[in-house]
mmCIF file of C-alpha atoms and ligand atoms in Angstrom:
data_model
loop_
_atom_site.group_PDB
_atom_site.id
_atom_site.type_symbol
_atom_site.label_atom_id
_atom_site.label_comp_id
_atom_site.label_asym_id
_atom_site.label_seq_id
_atom_site.Cartn_x
_atom_site.Cartn_y
_atom_site.Cartn_z
ATOM 1 C CA UNK A 1 -15.954 -13.148 -10.411
ATOM 2 C CA UNK A 2 -13.292 -10.664 -8.782
ATOM 3 C CA UNK A 3 -13.624 -8.987 -5.151
ATOM 4 C CA UNK A 4 -11.744 -6.685 -3.207
ATOM 5 C CA UNK A 5 -12.147 -6.312 0.322
ATOM 6 C CA UNK A 6 -11.023 -2.843 1.395
ATOM 7 C CA UNK A 7 -11.175 -0.075 4.108
ATOM 8 C CA UNK A 8 -10.668 3.645 2.846
ATOM 9 C CA UNK A 9 -6.958 4.582 2.860
ATOM 10 C CA UNK A 10 -5.953 1.244 4.377
ATOM 11 C CA UNK A 11 -3.515 -1.044 2.901
ATOM 12 C CA UNK A 12 -5.767 -2.089 0.555
ATOM 13 C CA UNK A 13 -5.411 0.719 -1.297
ATOM 14 C CA UNK A 14 -2.313 -0.938 -2.907
ATOM 15 C CA UNK A 15 -4.518 -3.918 -4.526
ATOM 16 C CA UNK A 16 -7.172 -1.143 -5.313
ATOM 17 C CA UNK A 17 -4.812 1.031 -7.227
ATOM 18 C CA UNK A 18 -3.416 -1.962 -8.694
ATOM 19 C CA UNK A 19 -6.846 -3.265 -9.947
ATOM 20 C CA UNK A 20 -7.306 -0.089 -11.241
ATOM 21 C CA UNK A 21 -3.822 -0.084 -13.248
ATOM 22 C CA UNK A 22 -4.307 -3.072 -14.200
ATOM 23 C CA UNK A 23 -8.315 -1.894 -15.898
ATOM 24 C CA UNK A 24 -9.727 -5.264 -14.327
ATOM 25 C CA UNK A 25 -13.488 -5.495 -13.395
ATOM 26 C CA UNK A 26 -14.083 -6.112 -9.692
ATOM 27 C CA UNK A 27 -16.679 -5.390 -7.180
ATOM 28 C CA UNK A 28 -15.492 -3.364 -4.236
ATOM 29 C CA UNK A 29 -16.433 -4.669 -0.536
ATOM 30 C CA UNK A 30 -15.856 -1.921 1.773
ATOM 31 C CA UNK A 31 -15.870 -2.489 5.357
ATOM 32 C CA UNK A 32 -15.073 1.346 6.443
ATOM 33 C CA UNK A 33 -12.838 0.170 9.373
ATOM 34 C CA UNK A 34 -15.580 -0.963 11.391
ATOM 35 C CA UNK A 35 -14.261 -4.013 13.745
ATOM 36 C CA UNK A 36 -17.803 -5.276 13.628
ATOM 37 C CA UNK A 37 -17.702 -6.074 10.040
ATOM 38 C CA UNK A 38 -14.006 -6.938 10.162
ATOM 39 C CA UNK A 39 -14.555 -9.070 12.798
ATOM 40 C CA UNK A 40 -17.742 -10.849 11.653
ATOM 41 C CA UNK A 41 -17.569 -14.826 11.162
ATOM 42 C CA UNK A 42 -18.510 -14.476 7.556
ATOM 43 C CA UNK A 43 -15.268 -12.130 6.953
ATOM 44 C CA UNK A 44 -13.013 -14.060 9.359
ATOM 45 C CA UNK A 45 -13.646 -17.184 7.149
ATOM 46 C CA UNK A 46 -12.022 -14.953 4.639
ATOM 47 C CA UNK A 47 -9.458 -13.522 6.412
ATOM 48 C CA UNK A 48 -8.438 -15.529 9.636
ATOM 49 C CA UNK A 49 -7.036 -11.967 11.016
ATOM 50 C CA UNK A 50 -9.917 -9.862 9.995
ATOM 51 C CA UNK A 51 -7.746 -7.551 8.366
ATOM 52 C CA UNK A 52 -7.547 -5.981 4.666
ATOM 53 C CA UNK A 53 -6.743 -6.146 1.451
ATOM 54 C CA UNK A 54 -8.042 -9.465 0.833
ATOM 55 C CA UNK A 55 -8.740 -10.208 -2.716
ATOM 56 C CA UNK A 56 -11.225 -13.362 -3.935
ATOM 57 C CA UNK A 57 -10.671 -14.231 -7.477
ATOM 58 C CA UNK A 58 -13.085 -17.055 -8.784
ATOM 59 C CA UNK A 59 -11.925 -19.800 -6.428
ATOM 60 C CA UNK A 60 -9.024 -17.969 -5.023
ATOM 61 C CA UNK A 61 -8.835 -16.156 -1.831
ATOM 62 C CA UNK A 62 -5.496 -14.382 -1.077
ATOM 63 C CA UNK A 63 -4.379 -11.849 1.509
ATOM 64 C CA UNK A 64 -1.284 -9.635 2.134
ATOM 65 C CA UNK A 65 -0.891 -6.705 -0.245
ATOM 66 C CA UNK A 66 2.447 -7.539 -1.358
ATOM 67 C CA UNK A 67 1.466 -11.264 -2.503
ATOM 68 C CA UNK A 68 -1.787 -9.662 -4.024
ATOM 69 C CA UNK A 69 0.443 -7.184 -6.086
ATOM 70 C CA UNK A 70 2.615 -10.672 -7.269
ATOM 71 C CA UNK A 71 -0.212 -12.476 -7.940
ATOM 72 C CA UNK A 72 -2.421 -9.960 -10.177
ATOM 73 C CA UNK A 73 1.088 -9.137 -11.786
ATOM 74 C CA UNK A 74 1.813 -12.578 -12.771
ATOM 75 C CA UNK A 75 -1.894 -13.588 -13.599
ATOM 76 C CA UNK A 76 -2.875 -10.574 -15.612
ATOM 77 C CA UNK A 77 -0.209 -7.971 -16.465
ATOM 78 C CA UNK A 78 1.085 -7.780 -19.749
ATOM 79 C CA UNK A 79 4.492 -6.788 -18.493
ATOM 80 C CA UNK A 80 3.767 -3.041 -18.076
ATOM 81 C CA UNK A 81 3.553 -3.049 -14.086
ATOM 82 C CA UNK A 82 5.416 -6.612 -13.709
ATOM 83 C CA UNK A 83 8.964 -7.397 -13.773
ATOM 84 C CA UNK A 84 8.830 -11.460 -14.439
ATOM 85 C CA UNK A 85 11.229 -14.078 -13.368
ATOM 86 C CA UNK A 86 14.322 -13.264 -15.857
ATOM 87 C CA UNK A 87 13.647 -9.601 -15.879
ATOM 88 C CA UNK A 88 17.015 -7.753 -15.382
ATOM 89 C CA UNK A 89 15.121 -5.455 -12.737
ATOM 90 C CA UNK A 90 13.258 -8.496 -10.897
ATOM 91 C CA UNK A 91 15.094 -8.371 -7.788
ATOM 92 C CA UNK A 92 14.810 -4.994 -7.726
ATOM 93 C CA UNK A 93 11.151 -5.297 -8.690
ATOM 94 C CA UNK A 94 10.512 -7.367 -5.744
ATOM 95 C CA UNK A 95 12.855 -5.527 -3.085
ATOM 96 C CA UNK A 96 10.749 -2.660 -3.455
ATOM 97 C CA UNK A 97 7.110 -4.310 -3.390
ATOM 98 C CA UNK A 98 8.013 -5.733 0.100
ATOM 99 C CA UNK A 99 9.795 -2.576 0.934
ATOM 100 C CA UNK A 100 6.578 -1.028 1.044
ATOM 101 C CA UNK A 101 5.697 -2.784 3.939
ATOM 102 C CA UNK A 102 9.207 -1.730 5.994
ATOM 103 C CA UNK A 103 7.907 2.114 5.364
ATOM 104 C CA UNK A 104 4.087 1.090 6.088
ATOM 105 C CA UNK A 105 4.480 -0.413 9.228
ATOM 106 C CA UNK A 106 5.694 2.918 11.066
ATOM 107 C CA UNK A 107 2.494 4.596 9.433
ATOM 108 C CA UNK A 108 0.604 1.418 11.123
ATOM 109 C CA UNK A 109 2.310 2.305 14.668
ATOM 110 C CA UNK A 110 1.235 5.857 14.201
ATOM 111 C CA UNK A 111 -2.262 5.047 13.232
ATOM 112 C CA UNK A 112 -2.654 3.050 16.200
ATOM 113 C CA UNK A 113 -1.628 5.594 18.300
ATOM 114 C CA UNK A 114 -3.983 7.904 17.083
ATOM 115 C CA UNK A 115 -6.925 5.763 16.255
ATOM 116 C CA UNK A 116 -6.677 2.765 18.497
ATOM 117 C CA UNK A 117 -4.967 3.929 21.598
ATOM 118 C CA UNK A 118 -6.785 5.802 24.467
ATOM 119 C CA UNK A 119 -5.746 9.410 24.460
ATOM 120 C CA UNK A 120 -4.166 8.607 28.318
ATOM 121 C CA UNK A 121 -2.143 5.575 26.940
ATOM 122 C CA UNK A 122 -0.472 7.395 23.911
ATOM 123 C CA UNK A 123 2.783 7.174 24.151
ATOM 124 C CA UNK A 124 5.083 10.299 22.779
ATOM 125 C CA UNK A 125 7.903 8.267 22.992
ATOM 126 C CA UNK A 126 6.617 5.834 20.410
ATOM 127 C CA UNK A 127 5.376 8.387 18.297
ATOM 128 C CA UNK A 128 8.652 10.205 18.074
ATOM 129 C CA UNK A 129 10.471 7.002 17.458
ATOM 130 C CA UNK A 130 7.988 5.969 14.786
ATOM 131 C CA UNK A 131 8.095 9.285 13.195
ATOM 132 C CA UNK A 132 12.033 8.985 12.935
ATOM 133 C CA UNK A 133 12.078 5.698 11.583
ATOM 134 C CA UNK A 134 9.354 6.711 9.030
ATOM 135 C CA UNK A 135 11.673 9.586 7.944
ATOM 136 C CA UNK A 136 14.471 7.265 7.627
ATOM 137 C CA UNK A 137 12.714 5.011 5.659
ATOM 138 C CA UNK A 138 11.572 8.003 3.381
ATOM 139 C CA UNK A 139 15.339 8.728 3.067
ATOM 140 C CA UNK A 140 16.035 5.845 1.377
ATOM 141 C CA UNK A 141 13.499 6.256 -1.322
ATOM 142 C CA UNK A 142 14.627 9.945 -1.427
ATOM 143 C CA UNK A 143 18.092 8.834 -2.539
ATOM 144 C CA UNK A 144 17.159 6.318 -4.607
ATOM 145 C CA UNK A 145 15.260 8.893 -6.956
ATOM 146 C CA UNK A 146 18.226 10.818 -7.664
ATOM 147 C CA UNK A 147 18.864 9.234 -10.853
ATOM 148 C CA UNK A 148 15.106 8.317 -12.097
ATOM 149 C CA UNK A 149 11.470 8.926 -11.710
ATOM 150 C CA UNK A 150 10.172 6.072 -10.311
ATOM 151 C CA UNK A 151 11.744 3.139 -8.418
ATOM 152 C CA UNK A 152 12.569 1.285 -11.289
ATOM 153 C CA UNK A 153 14.952 2.696 -14.498
ATOM 154 C CA UNK A 154 12.679 1.546 -16.894
ATOM 155 C CA UNK A 155 9.664 3.407 -15.293
ATOM 156 C CA UNK A 156 6.450 2.901 -13.245
ATOM 157 C CA UNK A 157 5.949 -0.517 -12.076
ATOM 158 C CA UNK A 158 3.707 -2.236 -9.339
ATOM 159 C CA UNK A 159 6.229 -1.987 -6.632
ATOM 160 C CA UNK A 160 5.315 2.191 -7.258
ATOM 161 C CA UNK A 161 1.699 0.972 -6.073
ATOM 162 C CA UNK A 162 3.050 -0.455 -3.074
ATOM 163 C CA UNK A 163 5.561 2.310 -1.981
ATOM 164 C CA UNK A 164 3.483 4.902 -3.360
ATOM 165 C CA UNK A 165 0.636 4.102 -0.882
ATOM 166 C CA UNK A 166 3.225 3.451 2.198
ATOM 167 C CA UNK A 167 4.368 7.750 0.820
ATOM 168 C CA UNK A 168 0.495 8.369 0.873
ATOM 169 C CA UNK A 169 0.426 6.995 4.271
ATOM 170 C CA UNK A 170 3.462 8.964 5.955
ATOM 171 C CA UNK A 171 2.447 12.152 4.320
ATOM 172 C CA UNK A 172 -0.371 12.024 7.161
ATOM 173 C CA UNK A 173 1.895 11.723 9.587
ATOM 174 C CA UNK A 174 5.206 13.593 8.991
ATOM 175 C CA UNK A 175 6.309 16.412 6.409
ATOM 176 C CA UNK A 176 7.800 15.218 3.392
ATOM 177 C CA UNK A 177 9.596 18.443 2.443
ATOM 178 C CA UNK A 178 12.861 17.358 3.782
ATOM 179 C CA UNK A 179 12.497 14.422 1.243
ATOM 180 C CA UNK A 180 12.086 16.559 -1.928
ATOM 181 C CA UNK A 181 12.654 13.795 -4.731
ATOM 182 C CA UNK A 182 9.733 11.905 -2.696
ATOM 183 C CA UNK A 183 7.821 15.110 -2.957
ATOM 184 C CA UNK A 184 7.891 15.263 -6.952
ATOM 185 C CA UNK A 185 7.464 11.433 -6.978
ATOM 186 C CA UNK A 186 4.298 11.451 -4.950
ATOM 187 C CA UNK A 187 2.878 14.706 -7.007
ATOM 188 C CA UNK A 188 3.523 12.028 -10.579
ATOM 189 C CA UNK A 189 1.907 9.299 -8.643
ATOM 190 C CA UNK A 190 -0.966 11.327 -7.754
ATOM 191 C CA UNK A 191 -1.501 12.744 -11.197
ATOM 192 C CA UNK A 192 -2.395 9.025 -12.312
ATOM 193 C CA UNK A 193 -6.046 8.493 -12.670
ATOM 194 C CA UNK A 194 -5.679 5.023 -11.264
ATOM 195 C CA UNK A 195 -4.432 6.356 -8.198
ATOM 196 C CA UNK A 196 -7.127 9.330 -8.008
ATOM 197 C CA UNK A 197 -9.829 6.333 -8.452
ATOM 198 C CA UNK A 198 -8.497 4.603 -5.646
ATOM 199 C CA UNK A 199 -8.840 7.386 -2.917
ATOM 200 C CA UNK A 200 -11.183 7.571 -0.307
ATOM 201 C CA UNK A 201 -14.435 9.654 -1.408
ATOM 202 C CA UNK A 202 -13.891 11.837 1.507
ATOM 203 C CA UNK A 203 -10.111 12.286 1.278
HETATM 204 N N1 GSH B 301 1.119 -6.714 5.899
HETATM 205 C C1 GSH B 301 -0.428 -6.858 5.670
HETATM 206 C C2 GSH B 301 -1.254 -5.751 6.643
HETATM 207 C C3 GSH B 301 -2.587 -6.028 6.466
HETATM 208 C C4 GSH B 301 -3.221 -5.094 8.060
HETATM 209 O O1 GSH B 301 -2.564 -5.145 8.753
HETATM 210 N N2 GSH B 301 -4.065 -4.069 7.470
HETATM 211 C C5 GSH B 301 -4.888 -3.224 8.345
HETATM 212 C C6 GSH B 301 -5.354 -1.969 7.403
HETATM 213 S S1 GSH B 301 -3.550 -1.158 6.900
HETATM 214 C C7 GSH B 301 -5.705 -3.520 8.838
HETATM 215 O O2 GSH B 301 -6.327 -4.555 8.038
HETATM 216 N N3 GSH B 301 -6.319 -3.486 10.131
HETATM 217 C C8 GSH B 301 -7.632 -4.187 10.759
HETATM 218 C C9 GSH B 301 -7.009 -4.521 12.188
HETATM 219 O O3 GSH B 301 -5.849 -4.348 12.554
HETATM 220 O O4 GSH B 301 -7.585 -5.409 12.635
HETATM 221 C C10 GSH B 301 -0.640 -6.587 4.036
HETATM 222 O O5 GSH B 301 0.255 -5.789 3.763
HETATM 223 O O6 GSH B 301 -1.817 -6.752 3.360
#
């Protein structure tokens, strides 16, 4: 029995996208960003902070999207999406799998300003700072894509599902046009059936 706990457009989209890329069967439990569901004792027993994603795979319970990415690739991939220990691009694969969070924390901070902070308590300074830092993090991807279509020269990998989600989130907050290669990269990712299958039904 495999089950993914998910909220639409949240970091759990990375795990959902990867499960779809891998073609694995799973049950999707949508918690709908509903704090009552995220903080329910039954869910806190699975994820102690009440966050998503969380993957249950038979007896295993694992949270953190980067860890879920590594686990799924190590356990179920044939080498297409994974770059295992010993692969020449192993270190770069790991770097980008985790760089995804460096981008996403700025997006998450902007989500908090928009969704969780009362309008009279929102900070323009925080919004400007996080938008600038988000842009800088995307600039690194833009420069990196100068000689390749995906993060790794060998082609699309699970690292692109992590970073790709972060680009998808960033696009909700800042214009991507200053990052022309990121715009093209995002378009390539959006064309993937597994990406489209992972979008929120209302997106
Ligand atoms: N580093 C974690 C972040 C998990 C996380 O904070 N997820 C957010 C959604 S993007 C969440 O569950 N938020 C609900 C909350 O803050 O209570 C990961 O990559 O899985």
